[in-house]
Amino acid sequence: MSSHPNCDAFVDKLLTWYDDNGRHHLPWRKNDASPFEVLVAELMLQQTSVEQVQEVFEEFVEKFPNPDSVVAVSEEEISEEIEPLGLQKRTKYFRKASHRIIEQHGGHVPDERSELLDLHGAGEYTAASVLAHAHGKDAVAVDTNVARVLSRVFGLDAADDPNAAENWDLAERSSPTGRCSDYLHALIDFGSTVCTASNPKCSDCPVADLCDYAE
DNA sequence: AAACCGGGGCT
DNA sequence: AGCCCAGGTTT
């Protein structure tokens, strides 16, 4: 646990807020979402809004529920499905990652950080996300939302830098054992609806009383 | 360390 | 017109 005096209280209030206000309906957060579906969602969500991903995710995983189904079709068939998302390079991510999962991991999405990092298109954030959301492991992933929320609440210098070690350290020290997946989803939902980049809703924030940033 | 990818929404 | 979005790869 963190040495920061407000840490436990912050996590507690955030998780309570998440229970009531989180986007629990998102298809890739379903309890029975497969590890491959989680990986697909994480790749789609890179620099892409949730609303855009919602438009294509379910049809994609219905057509391509596993790595075998991805490599079985032409590049054009994959590209066609994700075209509305932009960042067309991800077509190659899906194909290369699927090939590696089949050849190196028997068709199953790996559950070790180093193996996930070897998948094309998966960096530190995506690897940690898959560990937490697909395999239930205690791993933290810091994106722009998480970095912004943590740095604001705890008054860090690395304001909105997802690559700053300061933010990853704080995320790890504050993360509740056994509930990393919920905690990360909570931080993201909170960062995208309340603790927003511009015009944050501090006047309607459940943790404003212990936040270094709130006025 | 910086460039680049990308369509869509918001300002 | 400019900035941002569940970042990562390439130069």
Short mmCIF file of C-alpha atoms (C1' of nucleotides) in Angstrom, two decimals:
data_model
loop_
_atom_site.label_atom_id
_atom_site.label_comp_id
_atom_site.label_asym_id
_atom_site.label_seq_id
_atom_site.Cartn_x
_atom_site.Cartn_y
_atom_site.Cartn_z
CA MET A 1 0.00 0.00 0.00
CA SER A 2 1.03 3.55 -0.64
CA SER A 3 2.60 5.73 1.99
CA HIS A 4 0.28 8.54 0.99
CA PRO A 5 -2.21 9.19 3.81
CA ASN A 6 -5.20 9.56 1.47
CA CYS A 7 -4.46 6.52 -0.60
CA ASP A 8 -6.76 3.96 1.02
CA ALA A 9 -9.61 6.46 1.23
CA PHE A 10 -9.20 7.40 -2.42
CA VAL A 11 -9.29 3.78 -3.62
CA ASP A 12 -12.31 3.07 -1.45
CA LYS A 13 -14.30 6.03 -2.71
CA LEU A 14 -13.28 5.45 -6.32
CA LEU A 15 -14.41 1.82 -6.26
CA THR A 16 -17.71 2.82 -4.70
CA TRP A 17 -18.18 5.43 -7.43
CA TYR A 18 -17.33 2.78 -10.01
CA ASP A 19 -19.90 0.32 -8.67
CA ASP A 20 -22.62 2.91 -9.19
CA ASN A 21 -21.37 4.79 -12.26
CA GLY A 22 -18.96 2.55 -14.17
CA ARG A 23 -19.50 1.48 -17.77
CA HIS A 24 -20.14 -2.13 -16.77
CA HIS A 25 -22.14 -2.85 -19.92
CA LEU A 26 -19.19 -2.65 -22.32
CA PRO A 27 -19.05 -6.00 -24.15
CA TRP A 28 -15.34 -6.56 -23.60
CA ARG A 29 -15.90 -6.25 -19.85
CA LYS A 30 -18.41 -9.10 -19.69
CA ASN A 31 -17.48 -11.78 -17.18
CA ASP A 32 -17.34 -14.37 -19.94
CA ALA A 33 -15.26 -12.27 -22.33
CA SER A 34 -12.42 -14.47 -23.54
CA PRO A 35 -8.76 -13.44 -23.22
CA PHE A 36 -8.68 -13.05 -27.00
CA GLU A 37 -11.69 -10.73 -26.89
CA VAL A 38 -9.92 -8.67 -24.24
CA LEU A 39 -6.80 -8.47 -26.41
CA VAL A 40 -8.87 -7.43 -29.43
CA ALA A 41 -10.56 -4.71 -27.39
CA GLU A 42 -7.27 -3.37 -26.05
CA LEU A 43 -5.80 -3.13 -29.55
CA MET A 44 -8.93 -1.43 -30.85
CA LEU A 45 -9.02 1.03 -27.94
CA GLN A 46 -5.52 2.38 -28.54
CA GLN A 47 -5.96 6.10 -29.22
CA THR A 48 -9.55 5.35 -30.20
CA SER A 49 -12.74 6.38 -28.42
CA VAL A 50 -14.93 3.84 -26.64
CA GLU A 51 -17.89 4.96 -28.77
CA GLN A 52 -16.04 4.10 -31.98
CA VAL A 53 -14.96 0.69 -30.70
CA GLN A 54 -18.49 -0.15 -29.60
CA GLU A 55 -19.60 0.24 -33.22
CA VAL A 56 -17.40 -2.59 -34.50
CA PHE A 57 -16.31 -4.79 -31.59
CA GLU A 58 -19.19 -7.27 -31.33
CA GLU A 59 -19.40 -7.96 -35.05
CA PHE A 60 -15.62 -8.38 -35.17
CA VAL A 61 -15.40 -10.96 -32.38
CA GLU A 62 -18.42 -12.78 -33.76
CA LYS A 63 -16.64 -13.19 -37.09
CA PHE A 64 -13.20 -13.65 -35.53
CA PRO A 65 -13.58 -15.23 -32.09
CA ASN A 66 -10.03 -16.62 -31.94
CA PRO A 67 -6.59 -16.32 -33.58
CA ASP A 68 -7.33 -19.15 -36.02
CA SER A 69 -10.27 -17.26 -37.51
CA VAL A 70 -8.15 -14.14 -37.96
CA VAL A 71 -5.36 -15.83 -39.89
CA ALA A 72 -7.87 -17.80 -41.98
CA VAL A 73 -9.07 -14.75 -43.89
CA SER A 74 -7.45 -12.17 -46.12
CA GLU A 75 -5.95 -8.96 -44.81
CA GLU A 76 -8.71 -7.08 -46.61
CA GLU A 77 -11.44 -8.86 -44.63
CA ILE A 78 -9.87 -7.75 -41.35
CA SER A 79 -9.20 -4.25 -42.62
CA GLU A 80 -12.81 -3.90 -43.70
CA GLU A 81 -14.07 -4.57 -40.17
CA ILE A 82 -11.85 -2.06 -38.40
CA GLU A 83 -11.74 0.64 -41.08
CA PRO A 84 -14.04 3.00 -39.12
CA LEU A 85 -11.49 3.07 -36.27
CA GLY A 86 -8.67 4.63 -38.26
CA LEU A 87 -5.07 3.55 -37.57
CA GLN A 88 -5.19 0.87 -40.28
CA LYS A 89 -1.80 -0.46 -39.18
CA ARG A 90 -3.77 -2.42 -36.60
CA THR A 91 -4.87 -4.83 -39.31
CA LYS A 92 -1.29 -6.09 -39.36
CA TYR A 93 -1.21 -6.08 -35.55
CA PHE A 94 -4.15 -8.49 -35.46
CA ARG A 95 -2.66 -10.82 -38.05
CA LYS A 96 0.89 -10.87 -36.69
CA ALA A 97 -0.24 -11.23 -33.07
CA SER A 98 -2.65 -14.03 -34.02
CA HIS A 99 0.07 -15.90 -35.88
CA ARG A 100 2.39 -15.69 -32.89
CA ILE A 101 -0.31 -16.77 -30.43
CA ILE A 102 -0.98 -19.83 -32.57
CA GLU A 103 2.65 -20.75 -33.15
CA GLN A 104 4.13 -19.92 -29.75
CA HIS A 105 1.21 -20.36 -27.36
CA GLY A 106 -1.04 -23.06 -28.78
CA GLY A 107 -3.74 -20.56 -29.74
CA HIS A 108 -4.13 -19.17 -26.22
CA VAL A 109 -3.40 -15.55 -25.27
CA PRO A 110 -0.31 -15.76 -23.03
CA ASP A 111 -0.44 -14.75 -19.38
CA GLU A 112 3.11 -13.49 -18.91
CA ARG A 113 4.18 -9.89 -19.45
CA SER A 114 7.24 -10.71 -21.58
CA GLU A 115 5.22 -12.98 -23.86
CA LEU A 116 2.51 -10.36 -24.32
CA LEU A 117 5.11 -7.71 -25.15
CA ASP A 118 6.31 -9.96 -27.99
CA LEU A 119 2.89 -9.64 -29.64
CA HIS A 120 2.96 -7.01 -32.37
CA GLY A 121 0.92 -4.02 -31.31
CA ALA A 122 1.16 -4.72 -27.59
CA GLY A 123 3.31 -2.38 -25.49
CA GLU A 124 3.56 -2.01 -21.71
CA TYR A 125 0.04 -0.65 -21.39
CA THR A 126 -1.69 -3.33 -23.47
CA ALA A 127 0.34 -6.15 -21.93
CA ALA A 128 -0.54 -5.10 -18.40
CA SER A 129 -4.18 -4.57 -19.35
CA VAL A 130 -4.47 -8.11 -20.70
CA LEU A 131 -2.86 -9.50 -17.56
CA ALA A 132 -5.36 -7.67 -15.37
CA HIS A 133 -8.54 -7.94 -17.42
CA ALA A 134 -8.10 -11.28 -19.18
CA HIS A 135 -6.14 -13.27 -16.61
CA GLY A 136 -7.17 -11.66 -13.33
CA LYS A 137 -3.62 -10.83 -12.35
CA ASP A 138 -2.46 -7.98 -10.15
CA ALA A 139 -1.01 -5.76 -12.88
CA VAL A 140 -1.45 -2.03 -13.43
CA ALA A 141 -1.67 -0.22 -16.76
CA VAL A 142 -1.32 3.56 -16.97
CA ASP A 143 -2.93 5.33 -19.90
CA THR A 144 -3.59 9.05 -20.25
CA ASN A 145 -6.73 8.82 -18.11
CA VAL A 146 -5.03 6.97 -15.25
CA ALA A 147 -2.00 9.25 -15.35
CA ARG A 148 -4.18 12.35 -15.24
CA VAL A 149 -6.35 11.14 -12.36
CA LEU A 150 -3.52 9.87 -10.15
CA SER A 151 -1.23 12.83 -10.76
CA ARG A 152 -4.03 15.26 -9.98
CA VAL A 153 -5.30 13.55 -6.85
CA PHE A 154 -1.85 12.98 -5.38
CA GLY A 155 -0.21 16.12 -6.71
CA LEU A 156 2.44 14.52 -8.87
CA ASP A 157 4.57 16.52 -11.26
CA ALA A 158 4.12 14.14 -14.21
CA ALA A 159 0.69 15.56 -14.85
CA ASP A 160 -0.60 13.66 -17.85
CA ASP A 161 2.41 11.60 -18.92
CA PRO A 162 1.40 7.92 -19.16
CA ASN A 163 5.06 6.96 -19.54
CA ALA A 164 6.28 8.62 -16.36
CA ALA A 165 7.57 6.05 -13.86
CA GLU A 166 6.08 8.21 -11.12
CA ASN A 167 2.56 7.40 -12.30
CA TRP A 168 3.22 3.67 -12.72
CA ASP A 169 4.72 3.49 -9.23
CA LEU A 170 1.74 5.21 -7.68
CA ALA A 171 -0.69 3.05 -9.62
CA GLU A 172 1.03 -0.09 -8.38
CA ARG A 173 1.29 1.05 -4.77
CA SER A 174 -2.34 2.15 -4.66
CA SER A 175 -3.84 -0.82 -6.49
CA PRO A 176 -6.06 -3.04 -4.32
CA THR A 177 -4.84 -6.63 -4.27
CA GLY A 178 -7.24 -8.90 -6.11
CA ARG A 179 -9.21 -6.02 -7.63
CA CYS A 180 -6.74 -4.58 -10.14
CA SER A 181 -9.13 -5.06 -13.04
CA ASP A 182 -11.92 -3.14 -11.32
CA TYR A 183 -9.49 -0.47 -10.13
CA LEU A 184 -8.13 0.17 -13.63
CA HIS A 185 -11.60 0.28 -15.16
CA ALA A 186 -12.67 2.63 -12.38
CA LEU A 187 -9.76 5.00 -13.00
CA ILE A 188 -10.46 5.04 -16.73
CA ASP A 189 -14.21 5.61 -16.39
CA PHE A 190 -13.63 8.25 -13.74
CA GLY A 191 -11.03 9.98 -15.89
CA SER A 192 -13.25 10.05 -18.94
CA THR A 193 -16.42 11.29 -17.25
CA VAL A 194 -15.52 13.27 -14.09
CA CYS A 195 -11.79 13.94 -13.94
CA THR A 196 -11.66 14.95 -17.60
CA ALA A 197 -8.69 16.56 -19.32
CA SER A 198 -10.55 19.82 -19.88
CA ASN A 199 -13.25 21.23 -17.62
CA PRO A 200 -13.05 18.53 -14.91
CA LYS A 201 -16.21 18.28 -12.81
CA CYS A 202 -14.55 19.01 -9.47
CA SER A 203 -17.79 20.41 -8.07
CA ASP A 204 -19.43 17.03 -8.57
CA CYS A 205 -16.47 14.82 -7.69
CA PRO A 206 -16.67 12.10 -5.02
CA VAL A 207 -13.00 12.47 -4.06
CA ALA A 208 -12.67 16.26 -4.23
CA ASP A 209 -12.23 16.44 -0.46
CA LEU A 210 -8.98 14.48 -0.58
CA CYS A 211 -7.73 15.70 -3.97
CA ASP A 212 -4.69 17.93 -4.30
CA TYR A 213 -6.00 19.37 -7.58
CA ALA A 214 -9.64 20.16 -6.81
CA GLU A 215 -10.52 23.76 -6.01
"C1'" DA B 1 13.67 12.13 -28.88
"C1'" DA B 2 10.55 12.90 -32.42
"C1'" DA B 3 7.62 11.52 -36.33
"C1'" DC B 4 3.91 9.01 -37.69
"C1'" DC B 5 -0.54 6.71 -37.82
"C1'" DG B 6 -6.33 8.13 -38.60
"C1'" DG B 7 -11.33 8.78 -38.52
"C1'" DG B 8 -14.60 11.10 -35.60
"C1'" DG B 9 -16.11 14.18 -32.00
"C1'" DC B 10 -15.53 18.44 -29.44
"C1'" DT B 11 -14.05 23.31 -29.01
"C1'" DA C 1 -8.14 25.15 -37.40
"C1'" DG C 2 -6.64 22.54 -33.54
"C1'" DC C 3 -6.77 19.06 -29.99
"C1'" DC C 4 -7.95 14.55 -28.04
"C1'" DC C 5 -9.07 9.61 -28.05
"C1'" DA C 6 -8.04 2.56 -23.12
"C1'" DG C 7 -0.65 3.71 -27.48
"C1'" DG C 8 2.72 1.58 -30.22
"C1'" DT C 9 6.05 1.30 -33.94
"C1'" DT C 10 9.40 3.24 -36.68
"C1'" DT C 11 13.10 6.41 -37.83
#
